PDB file of C-alpha atoms in Angstrom:
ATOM      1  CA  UNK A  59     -44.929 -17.527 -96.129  1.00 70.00           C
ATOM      2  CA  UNK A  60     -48.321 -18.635 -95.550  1.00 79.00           C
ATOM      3  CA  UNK A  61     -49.022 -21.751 -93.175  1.00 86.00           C
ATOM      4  CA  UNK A  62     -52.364 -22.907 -93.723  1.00 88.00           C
ATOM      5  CA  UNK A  63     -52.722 -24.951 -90.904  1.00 90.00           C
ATOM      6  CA  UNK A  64     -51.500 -21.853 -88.824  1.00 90.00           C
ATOM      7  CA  UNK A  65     -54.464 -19.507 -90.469  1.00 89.00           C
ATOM      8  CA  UNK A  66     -56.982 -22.604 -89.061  1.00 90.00           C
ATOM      9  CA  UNK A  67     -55.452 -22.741 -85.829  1.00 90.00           C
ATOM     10  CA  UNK A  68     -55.759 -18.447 -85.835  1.00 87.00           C
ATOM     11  CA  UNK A  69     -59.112 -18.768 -86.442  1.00 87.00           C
ATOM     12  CA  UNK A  70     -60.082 -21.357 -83.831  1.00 88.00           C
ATOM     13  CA  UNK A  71     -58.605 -19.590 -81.520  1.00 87.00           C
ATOM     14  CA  UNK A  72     -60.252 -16.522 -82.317  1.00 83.00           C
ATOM     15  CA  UNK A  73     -63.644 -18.142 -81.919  1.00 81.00           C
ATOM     16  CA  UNK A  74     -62.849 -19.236 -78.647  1.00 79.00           C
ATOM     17  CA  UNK A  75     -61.930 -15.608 -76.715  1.00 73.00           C
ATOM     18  CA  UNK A  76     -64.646 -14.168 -74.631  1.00 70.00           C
ATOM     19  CA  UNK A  77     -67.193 -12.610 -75.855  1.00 66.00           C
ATOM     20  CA  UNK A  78     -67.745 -10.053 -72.942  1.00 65.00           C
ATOM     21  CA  UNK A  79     -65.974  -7.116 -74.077  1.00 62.00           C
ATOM     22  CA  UNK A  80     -65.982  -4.064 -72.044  1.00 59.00           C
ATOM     23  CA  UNK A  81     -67.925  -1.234 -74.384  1.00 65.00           C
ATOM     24  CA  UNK A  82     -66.044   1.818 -75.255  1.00 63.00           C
ATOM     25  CA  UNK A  83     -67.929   5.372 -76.230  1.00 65.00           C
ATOM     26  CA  UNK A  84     -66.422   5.082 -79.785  1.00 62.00           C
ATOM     27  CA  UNK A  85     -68.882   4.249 -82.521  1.00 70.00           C
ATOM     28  CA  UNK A  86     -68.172   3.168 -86.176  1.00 73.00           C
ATOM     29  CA  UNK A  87     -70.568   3.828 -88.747  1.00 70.00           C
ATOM     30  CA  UNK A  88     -70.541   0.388 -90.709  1.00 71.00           C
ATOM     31  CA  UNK A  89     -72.969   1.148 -93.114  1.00 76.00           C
ATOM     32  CA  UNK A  90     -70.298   2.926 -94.644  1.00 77.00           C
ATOM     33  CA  UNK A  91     -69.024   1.640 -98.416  1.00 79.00           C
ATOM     34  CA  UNK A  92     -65.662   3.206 -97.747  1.00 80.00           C
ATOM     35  CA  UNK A  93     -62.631   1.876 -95.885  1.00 81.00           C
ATOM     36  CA  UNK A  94     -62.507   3.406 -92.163  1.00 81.00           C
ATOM     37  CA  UNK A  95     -59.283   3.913 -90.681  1.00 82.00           C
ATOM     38  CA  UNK A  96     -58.558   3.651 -86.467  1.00 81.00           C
ATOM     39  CA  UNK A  97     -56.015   6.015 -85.934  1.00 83.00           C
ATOM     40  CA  UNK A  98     -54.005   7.361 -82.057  1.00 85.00           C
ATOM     41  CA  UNK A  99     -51.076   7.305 -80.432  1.00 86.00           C
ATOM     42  CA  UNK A 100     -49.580   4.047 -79.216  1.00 88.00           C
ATOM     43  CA  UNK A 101     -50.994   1.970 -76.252  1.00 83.00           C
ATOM     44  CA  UNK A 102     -54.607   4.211 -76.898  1.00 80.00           C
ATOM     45  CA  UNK A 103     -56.431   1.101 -77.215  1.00 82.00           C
ATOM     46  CA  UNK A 104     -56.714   1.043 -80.950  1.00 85.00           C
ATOM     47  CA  UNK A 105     -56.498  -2.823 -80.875  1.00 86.00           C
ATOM     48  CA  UNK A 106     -58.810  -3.358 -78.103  1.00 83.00           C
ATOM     49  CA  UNK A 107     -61.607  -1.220 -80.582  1.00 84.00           C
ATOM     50  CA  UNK A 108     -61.037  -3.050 -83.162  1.00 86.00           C
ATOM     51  CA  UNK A 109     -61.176  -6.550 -81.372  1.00 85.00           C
ATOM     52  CA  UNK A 110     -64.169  -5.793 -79.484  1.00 84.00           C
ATOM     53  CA  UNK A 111     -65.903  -4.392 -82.528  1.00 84.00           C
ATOM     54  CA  UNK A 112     -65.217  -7.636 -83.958  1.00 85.00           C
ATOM     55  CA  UNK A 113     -67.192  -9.670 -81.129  1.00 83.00           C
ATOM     56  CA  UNK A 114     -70.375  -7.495 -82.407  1.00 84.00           C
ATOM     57  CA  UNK A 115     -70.422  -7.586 -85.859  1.00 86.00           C
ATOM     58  CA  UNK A 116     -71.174 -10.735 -87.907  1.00 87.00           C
ATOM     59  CA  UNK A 117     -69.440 -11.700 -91.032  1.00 89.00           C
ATOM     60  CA  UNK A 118     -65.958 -10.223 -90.892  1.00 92.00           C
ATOM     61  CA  UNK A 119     -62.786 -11.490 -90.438  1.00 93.00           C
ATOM     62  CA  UNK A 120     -60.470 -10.218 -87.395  1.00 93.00           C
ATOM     63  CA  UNK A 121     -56.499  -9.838 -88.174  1.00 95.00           C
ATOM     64  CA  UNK A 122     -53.878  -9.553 -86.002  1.00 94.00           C
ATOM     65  CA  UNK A 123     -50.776  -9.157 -88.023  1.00 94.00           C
ATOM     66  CA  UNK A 124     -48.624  -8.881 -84.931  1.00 93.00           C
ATOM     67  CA  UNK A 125     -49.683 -12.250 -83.649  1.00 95.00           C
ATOM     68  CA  UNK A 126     -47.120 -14.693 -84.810  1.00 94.00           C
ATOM     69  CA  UNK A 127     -49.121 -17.419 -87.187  1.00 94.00           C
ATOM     70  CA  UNK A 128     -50.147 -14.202 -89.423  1.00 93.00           C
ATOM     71  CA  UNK A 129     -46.619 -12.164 -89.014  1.00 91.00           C
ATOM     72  CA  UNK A 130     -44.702 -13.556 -91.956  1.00 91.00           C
ATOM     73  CA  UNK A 131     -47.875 -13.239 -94.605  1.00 92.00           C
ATOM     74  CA  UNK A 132     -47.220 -10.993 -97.708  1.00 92.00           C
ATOM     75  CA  UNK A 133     -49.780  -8.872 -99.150  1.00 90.00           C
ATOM     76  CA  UNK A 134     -50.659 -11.297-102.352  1.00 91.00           C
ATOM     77  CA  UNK A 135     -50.933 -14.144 -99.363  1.00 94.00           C
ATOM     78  CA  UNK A 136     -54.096 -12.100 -97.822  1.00 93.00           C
ATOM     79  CA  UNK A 137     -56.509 -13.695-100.264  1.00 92.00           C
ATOM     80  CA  UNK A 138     -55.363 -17.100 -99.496  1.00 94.00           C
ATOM     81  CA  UNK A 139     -56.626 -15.936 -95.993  1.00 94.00           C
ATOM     82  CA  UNK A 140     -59.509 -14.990 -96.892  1.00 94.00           C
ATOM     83  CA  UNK A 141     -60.055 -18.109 -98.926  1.00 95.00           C
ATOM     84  CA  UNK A 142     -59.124 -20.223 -95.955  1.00 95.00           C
ATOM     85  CA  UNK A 143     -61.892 -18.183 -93.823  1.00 94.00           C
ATOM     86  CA  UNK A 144     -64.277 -18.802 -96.635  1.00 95.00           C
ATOM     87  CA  UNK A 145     -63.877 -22.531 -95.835  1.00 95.00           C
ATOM     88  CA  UNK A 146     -63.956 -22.802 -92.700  1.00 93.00           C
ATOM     89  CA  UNK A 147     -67.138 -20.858 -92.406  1.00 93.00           C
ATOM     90  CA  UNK A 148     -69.016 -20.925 -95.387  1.00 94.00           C
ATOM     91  CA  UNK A 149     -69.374 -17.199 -96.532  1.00 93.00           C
ATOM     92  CA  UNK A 150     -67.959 -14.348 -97.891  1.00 93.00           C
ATOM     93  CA  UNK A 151     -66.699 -11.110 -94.981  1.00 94.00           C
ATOM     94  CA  UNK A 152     -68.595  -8.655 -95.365  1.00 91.00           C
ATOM     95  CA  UNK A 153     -66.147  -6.676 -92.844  1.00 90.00           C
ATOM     96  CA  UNK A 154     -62.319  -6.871 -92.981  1.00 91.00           C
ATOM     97  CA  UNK A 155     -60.895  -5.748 -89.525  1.00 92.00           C
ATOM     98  CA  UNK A 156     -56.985  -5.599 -90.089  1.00 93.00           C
ATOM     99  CA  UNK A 157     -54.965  -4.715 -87.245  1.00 93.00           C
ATOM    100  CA  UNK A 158     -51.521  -3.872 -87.328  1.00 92.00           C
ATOM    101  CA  UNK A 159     -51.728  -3.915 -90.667  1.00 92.00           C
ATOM    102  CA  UNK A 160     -48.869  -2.083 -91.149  1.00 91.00           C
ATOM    103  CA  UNK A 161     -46.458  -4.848 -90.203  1.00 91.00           C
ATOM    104  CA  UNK A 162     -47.208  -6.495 -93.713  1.00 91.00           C
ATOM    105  CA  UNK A 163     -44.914  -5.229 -96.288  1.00 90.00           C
ATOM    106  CA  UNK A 164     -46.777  -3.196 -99.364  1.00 91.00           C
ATOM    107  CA  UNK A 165     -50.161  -3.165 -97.421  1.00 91.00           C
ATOM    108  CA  UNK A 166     -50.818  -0.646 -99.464  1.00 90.00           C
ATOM    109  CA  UNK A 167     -51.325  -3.089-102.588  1.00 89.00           C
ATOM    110  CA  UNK A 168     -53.616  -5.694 -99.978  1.00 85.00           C
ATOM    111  CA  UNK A 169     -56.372  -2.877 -99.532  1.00 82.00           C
ATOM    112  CA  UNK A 170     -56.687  -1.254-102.962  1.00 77.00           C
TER     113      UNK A 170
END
């Protein structure tokens, strides 16, 4: 079930983790119109590439679906998140960076 005030306080606290992120060889090509999937076996840093890539592109929206305030949403509950991002900060993502997404039930349906 989706908590608004627990999206807010997700993205507050986003804002406020460092920005100095230590740079890995890995490069996306974001210019890209197609979804890009980050792929490796567990504990490869897979999260820590997608959070850091977050600290250097503008207009996106990090998502953590293991952290606990985002756990519980379903897949029709991801625009509501969005919508709540849109408020907060006055724009449309460009980027969507989900992470873990596979803890949601039917992701499938949240990317199509």
């Amino acid at each position: 079930m989706l908590v608004r005030d627990d999206v807010i306080d997700y993205f507050r606290e986003y804002e406020s983790l460092p920005q100095d992120i230590l740079e890995r060889e890995l490069k996306v090509p974001m210019e890209s119109e197609f979804i890009i999937s980050i792929i490796g076996p567990r504990r490869a840093g897979k999260t820590y590439f997608l959070f850091s890539l977050s600290k250097k592109i503008e207009n996106q929206v990090y998502l953590n679906f293991e952290d606990p305030r985002l756990a519980e949403i379903n897949y029709r509950e991801l625009r509501d998140v969005i919508r709540i991002y849109m408020e907060i900060y006055g724009r449309n993502p460009r980027y969507l960076l989900l992470d873990e997404i596979q803890n949601m039930e039917n992701w499938e349906k949240a990317v199509r």
